[in-house]
CSV table of C-alpha atoms and ligand atoms in Angstrom, one decimal:
chain,number,residue,atom,x,y,z
Q,143,MET,CA,107.3,88.6,46.2
Q,144,GLU,CA,105.6,88.3,42.7
Q,145,LEU,CA,103.0,90.9,42.0
Q,146,THR,CA,100.8,91.0,39.0
Q,147,LYS,CA,100.7,94.1,36.8
Q,148,ALA,CA,97.6,95.3,38.4
Q,149,GLU,CA,98.9,94.8,41.9
Q,150,GLU,CA,102.1,96.8,40.9
Q,151,ALA,CA,99.9,99.6,39.6
Q,152,VAL,CA,98.1,99.7,43.0
Q,153,LEU,CA,101.6,99.9,44.8
Q,154,ASN,CA,102.7,102.7,42.4
Q,155,GLY,CA,99.7,104.8,43.6
Q,156,GLU,CA,97.7,104.5,40.4
Q,157,LYS,CA,94.5,103.7,42.3
Q,158,GLY,CA,94.8,106.3,45.0
Q,159,GLU,CA,96.5,106.9,48.3
Q,160,GLY,CA,94.2,104.7,50.4
Q,161,MET,CA,94.9,101.6,48.0
Q,162,GLN,CA,98.6,102.4,47.9
Q,163,LYS,CA,99.0,102.5,51.7
Q,164,ALA,CA,97.0,99.1,52.0
Q,165,MET,CA,99.3,97.5,49.3
Q,166,GLU,CA,102.4,98.8,51.0
Q,167,LEU,CA,101.3,97.2,54.3
Q,168,VAL,CA,100.1,93.8,52.8
Q,169,THR,CA,103.3,93.4,50.8
Q,170,ALA,CA,105.6,94.4,53.7
Q,171,LEU,CA,103.9,91.7,55.8
Q,172,GLY,CA,104.3,89.2,52.9
Q,173,LYS,CA,107.9,89.9,52.7
Q,174,ILE,CA,108.5,89.5,56.4
Q,175,TYR,CA,106.7,86.1,56.4
Q,176,GLY,CA,108.1,84.9,53.0
Q,177,ALA,CA,105.0,85.0,50.9
Q,178,GLU,CA,105.5,84.3,47.2
Q,179,ASN,CA,102.4,86.1,46.1
Q,180,LEU,CA,99.0,87.5,47.2
Q,181,VAL,CA,95.8,85.6,47.4
Q,182,ASP,CA,92.2,86.8,46.9
Q,183,ILE,CA,90.1,86.8,49.9
Q,184,THR,CA,86.2,86.6,50.2
Q,185,SER,CA,85.8,88.4,53.5
Q,186,ALA,CA,87.6,90.3,56.3
Q,187,HIS,CA,86.8,90.8,59.9
Q,188,LEU,CA,88.5,93.9,61.5
Q,189,SER,CA,89.7,94.4,65.0
Q,190,GLY,CA,91.0,97.9,66.4
Q,191,ALA,CA,87.7,99.2,66.8
Q,192,SER,CA,87.5,100.4,70.5
Q,193,TYR,CA,88.7,103.9,71.2
Q,194,LYS,CA,90.2,102.4,74.5
Q,195,THR,CA,92.5,100.2,72.5
Q,196,ILE,CA,93.4,102.3,69.6
Q,197,GLY,CA,93.3,105.8,71.2
Q,198,ASP,CA,93.9,109.0,69.4
Q,199,GLY,CA,96.8,107.6,67.2
Q,200,GLY,CA,94.4,104.9,65.8
Q,201,LEU,CA,91.6,107.4,65.2
Q,202,LYS,CA,93.9,109.6,63.3
Q,203,TYR,CA,95.0,106.7,61.2
Q,204,LEU,CA,91.5,105.9,60.3
Q,205,GLU,CA,90.8,109.5,59.6
Q,206,ASP,CA,93.7,109.4,57.2
Q,207,MET,CA,92.7,106.2,55.6
Q,208,ALA,CA,89.0,107.5,55.1
Q,209,ALA,CA,90.2,110.8,53.7
Q,210,GLY,CA,92.4,108.9,51.2
Q,211,ASN,CA,89.2,107.3,49.9
Q,212,ALA,CA,90.1,103.9,51.2
Q,213,ARG,CA,87.1,101.6,50.8
Q,214,VAL,CA,86.9,97.8,51.5
Q,215,SER,CA,86.3,95.7,48.5
Q,216,VAL,CA,85.1,92.5,50.2
Q,217,PRO,CA,82.5,92.0,52.8
Q,218,SER,CA,84.0,93.2,56.1
Q,219,THR,CA,82.7,93.2,59.6
Q,220,LEU,CA,83.9,95.0,62.7
Q,221,ASN,CA,84.8,93.8,66.2
Q,222,PRO,CA,83.3,95.1,69.4
Q,223,VAL,CA,83.8,98.7,70.3
Q,224,GLY,CA,84.3,100.3,73.7
Q,225,MET,CA,80.6,100.8,74.4
Q,226,ASP,CA,77.0,100.1,73.4
Q,227,ARG,CA,76.4,102.8,70.9
Q,228,THR,CA,73.1,103.9,72.3
Q,229,ARG,CA,73.3,102.7,76.1
Q,230,TRP,CA,76.8,103.9,76.8
Q,231,LYS,CA,75.6,105.9,79.8
Q,232,GLU,CA,74.6,102.7,81.6
Q,233,MET,CA,78.2,101.7,81.1
Q,234,HIS,CA,79.5,104.7,82.9
Q,235,ILE,CA,81.2,105.9,79.8
Q,236,SER,CA,82.3,109.6,79.6
Q,237,GLU,CA,80.9,112.0,76.9
Q,238,ASP,CA,84.4,112.5,75.5
Q,239,PHE,CA,85.0,108.7,75.1
Q,240,ALA,CA,81.4,108.3,73.5
Q,241,VAL,CA,82.2,111.0,71.0
Q,242,LYS,CA,85.4,109.6,69.8
Q,243,GLN,CA,84.0,106.0,69.8
Q,244,LEU,CA,81.1,107.1,67.5
Q,245,ARG,CA,83.5,108.8,65.2
Q,246,ILE,CA,85.6,105.6,64.9
Q,247,ILE,CA,82.5,103.7,63.9
Q,248,GLU,CA,81.5,106.4,61.4
Q,249,LEU,CA,84.9,106.2,59.8
Q,250,TYR,CA,84.7,102.4,59.4
Q,251,GLY,CA,81.3,102.7,58.0
Q,252,LYS,CA,82.6,105.4,55.5
Q,253,MET,CA,85.2,102.7,54.3
Q,254,GLY,CA,82.3,100.4,53.7
Q,255,VAL,CA,82.8,98.2,56.7
Q,256,LYS,CA,79.6,96.7,58.0
Q,257,THR,CA,79.5,98.1,61.5
Q,258,THR,CA,78.0,95.1,63.3
Q,259,CYS,CA,80.6,95.4,66.0
Q,260,SER,CA,80.7,91.8,67.2
Q,261,CYS,CA,83.3,89.1,67.8
Q,262,THR,CA,81.0,86.3,66.5
Q,263,PRO,CA,80.1,87.4,63.0
Q,264,TYR,CA,80.3,83.7,62.0
Q,265,THR,CA,76.8,83.4,63.6
Q,266,GLY,CA,75.2,85.5,60.9
Q,267,ALA,CA,76.8,88.8,59.6
Q,268,ASN,CA,79.9,87.3,58.1
Q,269,VAL,CA,80.1,83.5,57.4
Q,270,PRO,CA,82.9,82.1,55.3
Q,271,ALA,CA,82.7,78.9,53.5
Q,272,ALA,CA,85.2,76.0,53.9
Q,273,GLY,CA,88.3,76.5,51.9
Q,274,ASP,CA,87.7,80.3,51.6
Q,275,HIS,CA,90.8,82.5,52.0
Q,276,VAL,CA,89.9,85.4,54.4
Q,277,ALA,CA,91.6,88.0,56.4
Q,278,TRP,CA,90.3,88.0,59.9
Q,279,ALA,CA,91.6,89.7,63.1
Q,280,GLU,CA,90.1,89.0,66.5
Q,281,SER,CA,91.9,85.9,67.7
Q,282,SER,CA,88.9,84.0,68.9
Q,283,ALA,CA,86.8,84.4,65.7
Q,284,LEU,CA,89.8,83.6,63.3
Q,285,SER,CA,90.5,80.5,65.2
Q,286,PHE,CA,86.8,79.6,65.0
Q,287,VAL,CA,86.5,80.1,61.2
Q,288,ASN,CA,90.0,78.3,60.7
Q,289,SER,CA,89.0,75.3,62.8
Q,290,TYR,CA,85.2,74.8,62.9
Q,291,ILE,CA,84.4,76.1,59.3
Q,292,GLY,CA,87.6,75.2,57.6
Q,293,ALA,CA,88.2,78.7,56.1
Q,294,ARG,CA,91.9,80.0,55.9
Q,295,THR,CA,93.3,83.0,57.7
Q,296,ASN,CA,96.3,84.0,59.5
Q,297,ARG,CA,96.3,85.7,62.9
Q,298,GLU,CA,95.8,89.3,61.3
Q,299,GLY,CA,96.3,92.4,63.4
Q,300,GLY,CA,93.8,95.4,63.0
Q,301,PRO,CA,95.7,97.4,60.3
Q,302,GLY,CA,96.7,94.3,58.3
Q,303,ALA,CA,93.1,93.0,58.2
Q,304,LEU,CA,91.9,96.5,57.1
Q,305,ALA,CA,94.5,96.8,54.4
Q,306,ALA,CA,93.6,93.3,53.1
Q,307,ALA,CA,90.0,94.2,53.1
Q,308,ILE,CA,90.6,97.3,51.1
Q,309,LEU,CA,92.7,95.3,48.5
Q,310,GLY,CA,90.5,92.2,48.6
Q,311,LYS,CA,93.8,90.3,48.9
Q,312,THR,CA,96.3,89.2,51.5
Q,313,ALA,CA,99.7,87.9,51.5
Q,314,ASN,CA,99.9,84.0,50.8
Q,315,TYR,CA,101.8,82.5,53.7
Q,316,GLY,CA,101.1,80.7,56.9
Q,317,LEU,CA,97.7,79.2,57.5
Q,318,HIS,CA,96.7,80.0,53.9
Q,319,LEU,CA,99.0,77.2,52.8
Q,320,ASP,CA,98.2,73.4,53.2
Q,321,GLU,CA,101.6,72.5,54.6
Q,322,ASN,CA,101.2,74.8,57.5
Q,323,ARG,CA,97.7,73.5,58.7
Q,324,LYS,CA,99.0,70.1,59.8
Q,325,PRO,CA,98.4,69.2,63.4
Q,326,THR,CA,101.5,69.4,65.6
Q,327,VAL,CA,100.3,67.5,68.8
Q,328,VAL,CA,97.4,65.1,69.9
Q,329,VAL,CA,95.3,66.2,72.7
Q,330,GLU,CA,93.3,63.6,74.5
Q,331,ALA,CA,90.8,65.8,76.2
Q,332,GLU,CA,88.1,65.1,78.9
Q,333,THR,CA,85.4,67.7,79.7
Q,334,ASP,CA,82.1,67.5,81.5
Q,335,GLY,CA,80.5,68.6,78.3
Q,336,SER,CA,79.5,72.1,79.5
Q,337,ILE,CA,80.6,75.4,77.7
Q,338,PHE,CA,82.5,76.4,80.8
Q,339,SER,CA,84.5,73.2,80.7
Q,340,TYR,CA,85.4,74.0,77.2
Q,341,SER,CA,86.7,77.3,78.2
Q,342,LEU,CA,88.9,75.7,80.8
Q,343,LEU,CA,90.1,73.1,78.4
Q,344,GLY,CA,91.2,75.9,76.1
Q,345,GLN,CA,92.9,77.7,78.9
Q,346,ALA,CA,94.8,74.5,79.8
Q,347,VAL,CA,95.9,73.5,76.2
Q,348,GLY,CA,96.8,77.0,75.2
Q,349,LYS,CA,99.0,77.3,78.4
Q,350,THR,CA,100.5,73.8,77.6
Q,351,ILE,CA,101.3,74.0,73.8
Q,352,GLY,CA,101.7,77.8,73.3
Q,353,SER,CA,101.3,78.2,69.5
Q,354,GLY,CA,101.0,74.7,68.1
Q,355,ILE,CA,98.1,73.1,66.2
Q,356,PRO,CA,96.2,70.6,68.3
Q,357,TYR,CA,94.4,67.6,67.2
Q,358,PHE,CA,91.7,66.8,69.7
Q,359,LYS,CA,90.4,63.4,70.6
Q,360,GLY,CA,87.6,62.7,73.1
Q,361,ILE,CA,85.5,65.8,72.6
Q,362,LYS,CA,82.6,66.8,70.3
Q,363,PRO,CA,82.1,70.6,70.4
Q,364,GLY,CA,79.0,72.2,68.9
Q,365,LEU,CA,79.1,75.9,67.9
Q,366,GLU,CA,79.0,77.5,71.5
Q,367,GLU,CA,81.7,75.0,72.9
Q,368,ALA,CA,83.9,75.7,69.9
Q,369,LYS,CA,83.4,79.4,70.4
Q,370,ALA,CA,84.5,79.0,74.0
Q,371,LEU,CA,87.5,76.7,73.1
Q,372,SER,CA,88.7,79.0,70.3
Q,373,ALA,CA,88.7,82.1,72.4
Q,374,ALA,CA,90.4,80.5,75.4
Q,375,MET,CA,93.2,78.8,73.3
Q,376,ALA,CA,93.9,82.0,71.5
Q,377,ALA,CA,94.2,83.8,74.7
Q,378,SER,CA,96.1,81.7,77.0
Q,379,GLY,CA,98.4,80.6,74.1
Q,380,SER,CA,98.3,81.8,70.6
Q,381,VAL,CA,96.5,78.9,68.9
Q,382,ALA,CA,94.8,80.0,65.6
Q,383,LEU,CA,93.9,76.6,64.2
Q,384,TYR,CA,93.0,73.3,65.8
Q,385,HIS,CA,91.3,70.1,64.6
Q,386,VAL,CA,88.7,68.0,66.2
Q,387,ALA,CA,88.4,64.3,65.2
Q,388,GLY,CA,84.9,63.8,63.6
Q,389,VAL,CA,83.9,67.4,63.9
Q,390,THR,CA,86.2,69.9,62.1
Q,391,PRO,CA,86.3,69.8,58.3
Q,392,GLU,CA,90.0,69.0,57.7
Q,393,ALA,CA,90.5,66.5,60.7
Q,394,GLY,CA,90.0,63.6,58.6
Q,395,LYS,CA,92.9,64.4,56.2
Q,396,TYR,CA,95.7,63.9,58.8
Q,397,ASP,CA,97.4,60.8,60.0
Q,398,VAL,CA,98.4,61.7,63.5
Q,399,SER,CA,99.8,58.4,64.7
Q,400,GLY,CA,103.4,59.7,64.8
Q,401,LEU,CA,102.7,62.8,66.9
Q,402,GLU,CA,103.2,63.5,70.5
Q,403,THR,CA,100.1,63.0,72.6
Q,404,ILE,CA,99.2,64.8,75.8
Q,405,HIS,CA,96.3,64.2,78.1
Q,406,ILE,CA,94.2,67.2,79.5
Q,407,GLY,CA,91.6,66.0,82.0
Q,408,LYS,CA,90.0,66.9,85.3
Q,409,LYS,CA,93.3,67.7,87.1
Q,410,GLU,CA,94.4,70.2,84.4
Q,411,LEU,CA,91.0,71.8,84.1
Q,412,ASP,CA,91.0,72.3,88.1
Q,413,LYS,CA,94.5,73.9,87.8
Q,414,ALA,CA,93.2,76.3,85.0
Q,415,TYR,CA,90.2,77.2,87.2
Q,416,GLY,CA,92.6,78.0,90.0
Q,417,GLU,CA,94.7,80.3,87.8
Q,418,LEU,CA,91.8,82.2,86.5
Q,419,ASN,CA,90.0,82.8,90.0
Q,420,VAL,CA,91.7,85.5,92.0
Q,421,ALA,CA,88.8,87.6,93.4
Q,422,ASP,CA,86.5,86.3,96.0
Q,423,ASP,CA,83.9,88.8,95.6
Q,424,VAL,CA,83.1,91.1,92.6
Q,425,GLU,CA,81.5,94.4,91.6
Q,426,LEU,CA,80.6,93.5,88.1
Q,427,ILE,CA,79.6,90.2,86.4
Q,428,ALA,CA,80.1,90.4,82.6
Q,429,ILE,CA,78.9,87.5,80.5
Q,430,GLY,CA,79.3,87.1,76.9
Q,431,CYS,CA,82.9,86.6,75.7
Q,432,PRO,CA,82.8,85.9,73.0
Q,433,HIS,CA,79.4,87.3,72.4
Q,434,LEU,CA,76.4,85.4,73.4
Q,435,THR,CA,74.5,83.3,70.8
Q,436,GLU,CA,70.8,83.0,70.6
Q,437,LYS,CA,71.0,79.6,72.2
Q,438,GLU,CA,73.0,81.0,75.1
Q,439,MET,CA,70.7,84.0,75.6
Q,440,ASN,CA,67.6,81.6,75.8
Q,441,GLN,CA,69.5,79.3,78.2
Q,442,ILE,CA,70.4,82.2,80.4
Q,443,ALA,CA,66.8,83.5,80.4
Q,444,ALA,CA,65.5,80.0,81.2
Q,445,PHE,CA,67.9,80.0,84.3
Q,446,LEU,CA,66.9,83.5,85.4
Q,447,LYS,CA,63.1,83.1,85.0
Q,448,GLY,CA,61.2,83.6,88.2
Q,449,LYS,CA,64.4,84.5,90.2
Q,450,LYS,CA,65.2,87.9,91.9
Q,451,LYS,CA,68.5,89.8,92.0
Q,452,VAL,CA,69.2,90.4,95.7
Q,453,ARG,CA,72.8,91.8,95.6
Q,454,LYS,CA,72.0,95.3,94.3
Q,455,ASP,CA,75.7,96.3,94.8
Q,456,ILE,CA,76.8,93.9,91.9
Q,457,GLU,CA,76.2,95.1,88.3
Q,458,ILE,CA,75.6,92.6,85.6
Q,459,TRP,CA,76.2,92.9,82.0
Q,460,PHE,CA,75.3,90.6,79.1
Q,461,CYS,CA,77.2,91.1,75.9
Q,462,THR,CA,75.9,90.1,72.5
Q,463,SER,CA,75.6,91.5,69.0
Q,464,ALA,CA,72.7,93.9,68.1
Q,465,GLU,CA,71.5,91.1,65.7
Q,466,ILE,CA,71.0,88.6,68.5
Q,467,ARG,CA,69.7,91.1,71.0
Q,468,GLU,CA,66.9,91.9,68.5
Q,469,LYS,CA,66.2,88.3,67.7
Q,470,CYS,CA,65.9,87.4,71.4
Q,471,SER,CA,63.4,89.9,72.7
Q,472,GLU,CA,61.6,87.6,75.2
Q,473,ALA,CA,65.0,86.4,76.7
Q,474,VAL,CA,66.2,90.0,76.8
Q,475,LYS,CA,63.1,91.1,78.8
Q,476,ILE,CA,63.9,88.5,81.5
Q,477,MET,CA,67.6,89.2,81.5
Q,478,GLU,CA,67.2,92.9,81.9
Q,479,GLU,CA,65.7,92.3,85.3
Q,480,PHE,CA,69.3,91.5,86.3
Q,481,GLY,CA,71.2,93.9,84.1
Q,482,PRO,CA,71.5,95.5,80.6
Q,483,VAL,CA,71.9,93.4,77.6
Q,484,LEU,CA,74.5,95.3,75.7
Q,485,ALA,CA,75.3,95.1,72.0
Q,486,ASP,CA,78.5,96.0,70.1
Q,487,THR,CA,80.8,95.9,73.0
Q,488,CYS,CA,82.4,93.7,75.8
Q,489,MET,CA,83.8,93.8,79.1
Q,490,VAL,CA,87.4,93.8,77.8
Q,491,VAL,CA,87.4,96.6,75.3
Q,492,ALA,CA,85.2,98.8,77.3
Q,493,PRO,CA,87.0,101.1,79.8
Q,494,ILE,CA,85.6,99.2,82.8
Q,495,GLU,CA,88.7,100.1,84.8
Q,496,LYS,CA,87.4,103.6,85.3
Q,497,THR,CA,84.5,102.2,87.4
Q,498,PHE,CA,85.3,98.6,88.7
Q,499,SER,CA,88.2,96.7,90.1
Q,500,ARG,CA,86.8,93.2,90.5
Q,501,THR,CA,84.9,91.4,87.8
Q,502,GLY,CA,83.3,87.9,87.3
Q,503,THR,CA,83.1,86.3,83.9
Q,504,ASN,CA,82.4,82.7,82.6
Q,505,SER,CA,85.1,83.1,79.9
Q,506,ALA,CA,88.7,82.1,80.2
Q,507,LYS,CA,89.6,84.5,77.5
Q,508,ALA,CA,88.2,87.4,79.5
Q,509,GLY,CA,89.8,85.7,82.5
Q,510,ASN,CA,93.2,86.3,80.9
Q,511,TYR,CA,92.6,89.8,79.8
Q,512,LEU,CA,90.6,91.3,82.6
Q,513,PRO,CA,93.9,91.6,84.7
Q,514,THR,CA,96.2,92.6,82.0
Q,515,LEU,CA,94.0,95.0,79.9
Q,516,CYS,CA,91.6,96.2,82.5
Q,517,SER,CA,93.4,96.1,85.8
Q,518,GLN,CA,90.8,93.7,87.3
Q,519,LYS,CA,90.9,91.1,89.9
Q,520,ALA,CA,89.0,88.4,88.1
Q,521,GLN,CA,86.7,85.7,88.9
Q,522,CYS,CA,86.0,83.0,86.4
Q,523,ARG,CA,83.1,80.6,87.1
Q,524,ASP,CA,80.3,79.0,85.1
Q,525,ILE,CA,77.2,81.1,84.5
Q,526,SER,CA,75.0,79.5,87.1
Q,527,ALA,CA,77.6,80.0,89.9
Q,528,LEU,CA,78.2,83.6,88.9
Q,529,LEU,CA,74.5,84.5,88.7
Q,530,GLY,CA,73.6,82.3,91.6
Q,531,ALA,CA,75.8,84.4,93.9
Q,532,VAL,CA,73.5,87.6,93.2
Q,533,MET,CA,70.2,85.9,94.0
H,844,F3S,FE1,84.9,89.2,72.0
H,844,F3S,FE2,85.6,91.0,73.8
H,844,F3S,FE3,85.7,88.4,74.4
H,844,F3S,S1,86.0,91.2,71.7
H,844,F3S,S2,86.1,87.4,72.5
H,844,F3S,S3,83.9,89.5,74.1
H,844,F3S,S4,87.3,90.0,74.7
């Protein structure tokens, strides 16, 4: 891989240990994936923020990076952590977990990362422009910015995204290059237009194509629908980029007439629903994967207004960013009659398995991860069905 003189100097340790470690990691990844050079990035989004997922080893890595004076050099945001940083007792979090989680947030803050702790930074805290090269981890968010915004990122892991954030550069391969962004399959899709049906569509497509680049016809997602679609396809498959005719920025560039076409309609969505619904009854209902937007918060509040929670044995969590929670104070008041509106966290990266064994969600992404990462029997239904069952 060709490095400039300045990049060589970083690799040789002339800019300090933190920068050197970051350069070692980014160039090692570049060599593995055949990058010819590095490319400047305009922002990063980092995962590896929950103490549940990174453990003491990850905490030690962050301590070392911060001690080596590593600092991010481009605007960088952080994924959800294992708890709401002020309301963690309501989530049954232990004191020991809380102390370590707060230390992780502090260390990221020391490195200059904006500790917004949300998986939807593209709604406010970190919004790339079309054509920007960025280094984003968090599979749902990176797919959203690649596809809906037209920025360019690979599917970064936590350490790779942090290293790129420190350098302000990433290895130039994969989805940074035009030739790797072409669609590989056409998907003629049918939904009922609801956000939940986009989640099921993502589940079905991810399962069917795995890691390809779908080109959708027949749908017109807005932000919330694209958020659900991105998350589900990244979880059931490993889709990091898709195009939607007439919606996504690059879609018009491609001639897809020679590509294989698959059809995903009601039958496939019903099958996806069946796969995701294992539990008949639940102990926790967790909504907000990816984090709820302002529009979704207001829709949920409108649905709940004037209703009463009868099933006291079921806990309800609503997950969003601190920014959105603050913006939606009226909606929050109504929602909190049913359960806490939690910021900075989610049902997958919080240690819910210590308290619950059956969880309901409206997200296919959470429906995939609740059994594997949280030992839950999952139920996956739309919001009105989930909340209707507690009234
Ligand atoms: Fe976000 Fe957690 Fe879902 S990080 S995408 S709410 S699994």
